[in-house]
Amino acid sequence: MGLFLKDPTLEPELGALTAAMLEVMTDRGPDSAGFAIYGEGLPDQRKLTVRGADLDGVAEALGPEIAGVLRDTHLVLSIPALEECRVRAWLAAERPDLAVTGAGQRIELYKEVGLPADVARRFGLGGMSGTHAIGHTRMATESAVTTAGAHPFSTGADQCLVHNGSLSNHRSLRRTLEPQGIEFSTDNDSEVAAGYLTWRMRQGASLAQALESSLEDLDGFFTFVVGTENGFAVLRDPIACKPAVMAETDQYVAFGSEYRALAGLPGIESARVFEPEPARVYAWERH
């Protein structure tokens, strides 16, 4: 699912709307859930969302200039931009048991094993605000039920992806991307898709251009919902065998694997509801 707000007056409700959309999709993915939410950020600050056990004292150990907000099994570190490399090096050396799930100026990324409603409640999603969010509920059909395997996946600053489908060439793509500096923490094909977009955008492509290139370079069937610092995009493969529906009003753009995920949104009765076309990039951005 994804929700991109055009109307700033809805921003305080973003978390509650996202949580409701996730819960509706429970029977499509009851074993784990995750979401990325884009809230406030400062140009000279970075956020690192860190996941793991024994998070008490981590922010304090990093120094007085580092602030931390603990949400269940995740800790959001707010750090001066110039300190990001030092913080990452400290985490790698002193706390290799912790995983960085997301990083950037505005993104916070949370995911866990469990029913979507429980995951949303544990992290306090209903009380969060922001401009846009993407989320995913998972039924692990090709791998174990783990937190690391849950979506979203993030491989670049303020960028993340959720995926419905399967890629057949993700192993060969991984071997191409790793020498280019794209790092992966799981064997999930969705993380490779996220890494591919990061790589293309580092080469100067826009999000829309990177998604267009993926139609040539990614084999398989897929629906992608992607978030960046200011943007939101959707792409289906040329066959488009996975279900997808979108709704647009003057206040928002929303995506769901099924219409029922959108049914509780404000003003949905007057929205333009449509099925995204195969092999067409749909993208929105706030400036």
Short mmCIF file of C-alpha atoms in Angstrom, two decimals:
data_model
loop_
_atom_site.label_atom_id
_atom_site.label_comp_id
_atom_site.label_asym_id
_atom_site.label_seq_id
_atom_site.Cartn_x
_atom_site.Cartn_y
_atom_site.Cartn_z
CA MET A 1 0.00 0.00 0.00
CA GLY A 2 1.00 3.61 -0.37
CA LEU A 3 -0.41 7.00 0.49
CA PHE A 4 0.89 10.32 -0.84
CA LEU A 5 -0.70 13.46 0.58
CA LYS A 6 -1.24 16.53 -1.58
CA ASP A 7 -3.11 18.40 1.15
CA PRO A 8 -0.93 19.47 4.13
CA THR A 9 -3.97 19.53 6.43
CA LEU A 10 -4.05 15.73 6.26
CA GLU A 11 -0.45 15.30 7.39
CA PRO A 12 -1.32 14.75 11.10
CA GLU A 13 -3.56 11.87 9.99
CA LEU A 14 -1.02 10.07 7.79
CA GLY A 15 -0.07 7.48 10.39
CA ALA A 16 -3.66 6.64 11.31
CA LEU A 17 -4.69 6.31 7.67
CA THR A 18 -1.67 4.14 6.89
CA ALA A 19 -2.30 1.89 9.90
CA ALA A 20 -5.90 1.35 8.82
CA MET A 21 -4.82 0.46 5.27
CA LEU A 22 -2.28 -2.06 6.58
CA GLU A 23 -4.76 -3.72 8.91
CA VAL A 24 -7.32 -4.20 6.15
CA MET A 25 -4.74 -6.19 4.17
CA THR A 26 -3.99 -8.63 6.99
CA ASP A 27 -5.28 -11.73 5.23
CA ARG A 28 -2.98 -11.06 2.27
CA GLY A 29 0.04 -10.99 4.59
CA PRO A 30 -0.48 -12.07 8.20
CA ASP A 31 3.07 -13.06 9.17
CA SER A 32 4.90 -9.72 9.11
CA ALA A 33 4.44 -6.08 8.21
CA GLY A 34 6.41 -2.91 7.76
CA PHE A 35 6.12 0.70 6.74
CA ALA A 36 8.20 3.73 5.89
CA ILE A 37 6.90 7.15 6.84
CA TYR A 38 8.28 10.47 5.64
CA GLY A 39 8.00 13.09 8.37
CA GLU A 40 9.84 16.24 9.31
CA GLY A 41 13.53 16.63 8.62
CA LEU A 42 16.29 19.22 8.73
CA PRO A 43 18.87 19.80 5.96
CA ASP A 44 21.82 19.42 8.33
CA GLN A 45 20.42 16.39 10.18
CA ARG A 46 20.08 12.71 9.29
CA LYS A 47 17.88 9.98 10.72
CA LEU A 48 19.05 6.39 11.09
CA THR A 49 16.42 3.81 11.99
CA VAL A 50 18.18 0.98 13.83
CA ARG A 51 16.62 -2.39 14.62
CA GLY A 52 17.65 -4.93 17.25
CA ALA A 53 17.66 -5.85 20.92
CA ASP A 54 19.14 -3.97 23.89
CA LEU A 55 18.78 -0.51 22.37
CA ASP A 56 18.85 1.35 25.68
CA GLY A 57 21.96 3.51 25.94
CA VAL A 58 22.92 3.35 22.26
CA ALA A 59 22.22 7.05 21.59
CA GLU A 60 24.01 8.08 24.78
CA ALA A 61 27.07 6.01 23.85
CA LEU A 62 27.35 7.85 20.55
CA GLY A 63 27.74 11.26 22.18
CA PRO A 64 25.70 14.23 23.43
CA GLU A 65 24.97 15.51 19.93
CA ILE A 66 23.02 12.33 19.09
CA ALA A 67 19.34 12.07 20.01
CA GLY A 68 17.34 8.86 20.00
CA VAL A 69 13.64 7.94 20.00
CA LEU A 70 12.95 4.35 21.02
CA ARG A 71 9.96 2.59 19.47
CA ASP A 72 9.75 -1.02 20.58
CA THR A 73 12.52 -2.91 18.72
CA HIS A 74 13.59 0.12 16.65
CA LEU A 75 15.55 3.23 17.58
CA VAL A 76 15.51 6.39 15.46
CA LEU A 77 18.80 8.25 15.82
CA SER A 78 18.88 11.93 14.88
CA ILE A 79 22.45 12.91 14.05
CA PRO A 80 24.30 15.83 12.48
CA ALA A 81 24.80 15.05 8.79
CA LEU A 82 28.59 15.23 9.14
CA GLU A 83 28.46 12.57 11.86
CA GLU A 84 26.70 9.87 9.81
CA CYS A 85 29.90 8.07 8.76
CA ARG A 86 31.20 8.07 12.33
CA VAL A 87 27.93 6.73 13.70
CA ARG A 88 27.75 3.97 11.09
CA ALA A 89 31.36 2.97 11.83
CA TRP A 90 30.64 2.84 15.58
CA LEU A 91 27.55 0.69 15.04
CA ALA A 92 29.49 -1.71 12.81
CA ALA A 93 32.34 -2.01 15.32
CA GLU A 94 30.53 -1.86 18.66
CA ARG A 95 27.03 -3.14 17.86
CA PRO A 96 27.23 -5.43 14.82
CA ASP A 97 24.06 -7.12 16.06
CA LEU A 98 22.03 -4.05 15.08
CA ALA A 99 20.67 -3.44 11.57
CA VAL A 100 20.09 -0.05 9.96
CA THR A 101 16.69 -0.36 8.26
CA GLY A 102 16.51 3.14 6.81
CA ALA A 103 18.49 6.36 6.61
CA GLY A 104 17.96 9.84 5.28
CA GLN A 105 16.71 13.28 6.10
CA ARG A 106 13.03 12.37 6.51
CA ILE A 107 12.50 8.61 6.37
CA GLU A 108 11.74 6.37 9.34
CA LEU A 109 11.41 2.66 8.49
CA TYR A 110 9.93 0.03 10.79
CA LYS A 111 9.19 -3.67 10.27
CA GLU A 112 8.53 -6.72 12.41
CA VAL A 113 7.07 -10.20 12.50
CA GLY A 114 3.42 -10.34 13.53
CA LEU A 115 -0.04 -9.29 12.46
CA PRO A 116 -0.10 -5.89 10.73
CA ALA A 117 -2.33 -4.33 13.40
CA ASP A 118 0.05 -5.51 16.13
CA VAL A 119 3.10 -4.22 14.27
CA ALA A 120 1.45 -0.82 13.71
CA ARG A 121 0.47 -0.61 17.39
CA ARG A 122 3.92 -1.60 18.67
CA PHE A 123 5.54 1.27 16.76
CA GLY A 124 2.81 3.82 17.38
CA LEU A 125 2.08 4.28 13.68
CA GLY A 126 -1.36 5.72 14.35
CA GLY A 127 0.15 8.78 16.02
CA MET A 128 2.74 9.57 13.34
CA SER A 129 2.47 12.44 10.89
CA GLY A 130 4.12 13.15 7.56
CA THR A 131 3.65 13.69 3.85
CA HIS A 132 3.67 10.15 2.48
CA ALA A 133 4.09 6.53 3.49
CA ILE A 134 4.40 3.11 1.93
CA GLY A 135 3.71 -0.21 3.62
CA HIS A 136 3.53 -3.94 3.11
CA THR A 137 1.98 -7.00 4.70
CA ARG A 138 3.77 -10.25 3.93
CA MET A 139 2.94 -13.90 3.56
CA ALA A 140 6.36 -15.57 3.26
CA THR A 141 5.89 -18.16 0.51
CA GLU A 142 9.50 -18.49 -0.63
CA SER A 143 11.51 -17.86 2.53
CA ALA A 144 11.35 -17.98 6.31
CA VAL A 145 9.20 -15.63 8.37
CA THR A 146 11.78 -13.15 9.64
CA THR A 147 11.96 -9.47 10.44
CA ALA A 148 14.84 -9.04 7.99
CA GLY A 149 12.70 -10.48 5.21
CA ALA A 150 9.81 -8.08 5.82
CA HIS A 151 9.30 -5.06 3.56
CA PRO A 152 10.03 -2.18 2.94
CA PHE A 153 13.64 -2.45 1.77
CA SER A 154 15.90 0.59 1.70
CA THR A 155 19.28 0.76 -0.03
CA GLY A 156 19.64 4.53 -0.48
CA ALA A 157 19.07 7.75 1.42
CA ASP A 158 15.35 8.50 1.88
CA GLN A 159 14.51 5.76 -0.63
CA CYS A 160 12.59 2.53 -0.10
CA LEU A 161 10.54 -0.03 -1.98
CA VAL A 162 7.78 -2.56 -1.41
CA HIS A 163 7.18 -5.31 -3.94
CA ASN A 164 4.46 -7.78 -4.85
CA GLY A 165 5.75 -10.48 -7.19
CA SER A 166 8.94 -12.36 -7.95
CA LEU A 167 12.13 -11.58 -9.89
CA SER A 168 13.89 -14.36 -11.77
CA ASN A 169 17.21 -12.58 -12.39
CA HIS A 170 17.87 -11.07 -8.97
CA ARG A 171 20.98 -13.19 -8.37
CA SER A 172 22.72 -11.99 -11.52
CA LEU A 173 21.63 -8.41 -10.82
CA ARG A 174 23.09 -8.65 -7.32
CA ARG A 175 26.45 -9.72 -8.77
CA THR A 176 26.34 -6.68 -11.05
CA LEU A 177 25.33 -4.19 -8.36
CA GLU A 178 27.61 -5.20 -5.48
CA PRO A 179 30.82 -4.09 -7.25
CA GLN A 180 29.08 -0.73 -7.81
CA GLY A 181 28.85 -0.17 -4.07
CA ILE A 182 25.26 -1.31 -3.52
CA GLU A 183 25.09 -3.25 -0.26
CA PHE A 184 22.52 -5.92 0.61
CA SER A 185 21.65 -7.41 3.97
CA THR A 186 19.25 -10.20 2.90
CA ASP A 187 18.71 -12.66 0.05
CA ASN A 188 15.32 -11.15 -0.77
CA ASP A 189 14.73 -10.31 -4.45
CA SER A 190 12.85 -7.17 -3.40
CA GLU A 191 16.01 -5.75 -1.82
CA VAL A 192 17.77 -6.25 -5.15
CA ALA A 193 15.02 -4.26 -6.88
CA ALA A 194 15.53 -1.46 -4.35
CA GLY A 195 19.28 -1.63 -4.94
CA TYR A 196 18.82 -1.42 -8.68
CA LEU A 197 16.81 1.80 -8.33
CA THR A 198 19.42 3.25 -5.96
CA TRP A 199 22.17 2.46 -8.48
CA ARG A 200 20.32 4.09 -11.37
CA MET A 201 19.49 7.18 -9.34
CA ARG A 202 23.13 7.52 -8.27
CA GLN A 203 23.93 7.65 -11.96
CA GLY A 204 21.71 10.70 -12.27
CA ALA A 205 18.40 9.16 -13.27
CA SER A 206 15.19 10.47 -11.78
CA LEU A 207 12.94 8.03 -9.93
CA ALA A 208 10.68 7.78 -12.98
CA GLN A 209 13.65 7.17 -15.29
CA ALA A 210 15.05 4.50 -12.98
CA LEU A 211 11.71 2.71 -12.95
CA GLU A 212 11.46 2.89 -16.73
CA SER A 213 14.92 1.29 -17.00
CA SER A 214 13.83 -1.51 -14.68
CA LEU A 215 11.32 -2.63 -17.30
CA GLU A 216 14.29 -3.59 -19.48
CA ASP A 217 16.62 -4.95 -16.80
CA LEU A 218 14.36 -6.81 -14.35
CA ASP A 219 12.86 -10.15 -15.33
CA GLY A 220 9.78 -11.51 -13.61
CA PHE A 221 6.41 -10.24 -12.51
CA PHE A 222 6.15 -7.34 -10.11
CA THR A 223 4.33 -4.35 -8.76
CA PHE A 224 6.59 -1.77 -7.13
CA VAL A 225 5.58 1.05 -4.80
CA VAL A 226 8.54 3.35 -4.13
CA GLY A 227 9.13 6.24 -1.74
CA THR A 228 11.78 8.95 -1.92
CA GLU A 229 12.34 12.11 0.14
CA ASN A 230 9.76 14.06 -1.85
CA GLY A 231 8.20 11.47 -4.11
CA PHE A 232 6.00 8.44 -4.53
CA ALA A 233 5.79 6.14 -7.54
CA VAL A 234 4.08 2.96 -8.75
CA LEU A 235 5.07 0.57 -11.52
CA ARG A 236 3.62 -2.73 -12.74
CA ASP A 237 5.43 -5.12 -15.07
CA PRO A 238 4.26 -5.43 -18.72
CA ILE A 239 2.06 -8.45 -17.96
CA ALA A 240 0.58 -6.95 -14.77
CA CYS A 241 -0.67 -10.22 -13.31
CA LYS A 242 -0.58 -8.90 -9.74
CA PRO A 243 -3.66 -6.98 -8.53
CA ALA A 244 -3.42 -3.23 -8.11
CA VAL A 245 -5.77 -0.30 -7.72
CA MET A 246 -5.24 3.42 -7.23
CA ALA A 247 -7.35 6.37 -6.14
CA GLU A 248 -6.68 10.07 -6.61
CA THR A 249 -8.39 13.14 -5.21
CA ASP A 250 -7.33 16.74 -4.69
CA GLN A 251 -6.06 15.65 -1.26
CA TYR A 252 -4.10 12.46 -1.92
CA VAL A 253 -2.99 9.62 -4.16
CA ALA A 254 -3.36 6.10 -2.75
CA PHE A 255 -2.36 2.62 -3.86
CA GLY A 256 -3.56 -0.77 -2.67
CA SER A 257 -3.30 -4.36 -3.82
CA GLU A 258 -7.08 -4.38 -3.40
CA TYR A 259 -9.72 -1.66 -3.32
CA ARG A 260 -10.73 -2.50 0.24
CA ALA A 261 -7.40 -1.04 1.41
CA LEU A 262 -8.59 2.32 0.06
CA ALA A 263 -12.22 2.14 1.13
CA GLY A 264 -11.71 3.94 4.46
CA LEU A 265 -9.88 6.96 3.06
CA PRO A 266 -11.60 10.36 3.33
CA GLY A 267 -13.48 11.36 0.20
CA ILE A 268 -12.96 7.98 -1.47
CA GLU A 269 -16.53 8.05 -2.77
CA SER A 270 -15.62 10.93 -5.11
CA ALA A 271 -12.08 9.79 -5.96
CA ARG A 272 -10.90 8.84 -9.41
CA VAL A 273 -10.38 5.10 -8.93
CA PHE A 274 -8.41 3.24 -11.59
CA GLU A 275 -6.22 0.24 -12.28
CA PRO A 276 -2.66 1.34 -13.11
CA GLU A 277 -1.69 0.34 -16.63
CA PRO A 278 1.04 -2.23 -17.27
CA ALA A 279 4.58 -0.90 -17.90
CA ARG A 280 3.61 2.69 -17.09
CA VAL A 281 5.29 4.73 -14.37
CA TYR A 282 2.98 6.73 -12.12
CA ALA A 283 4.90 9.30 -10.09
CA TRP A 284 4.10 12.28 -7.87
CA GLU A 285 6.41 14.69 -6.09
CA ARG A 286 6.08 17.50 -3.57
CA HIS A 287 8.30 20.57 -3.84
#
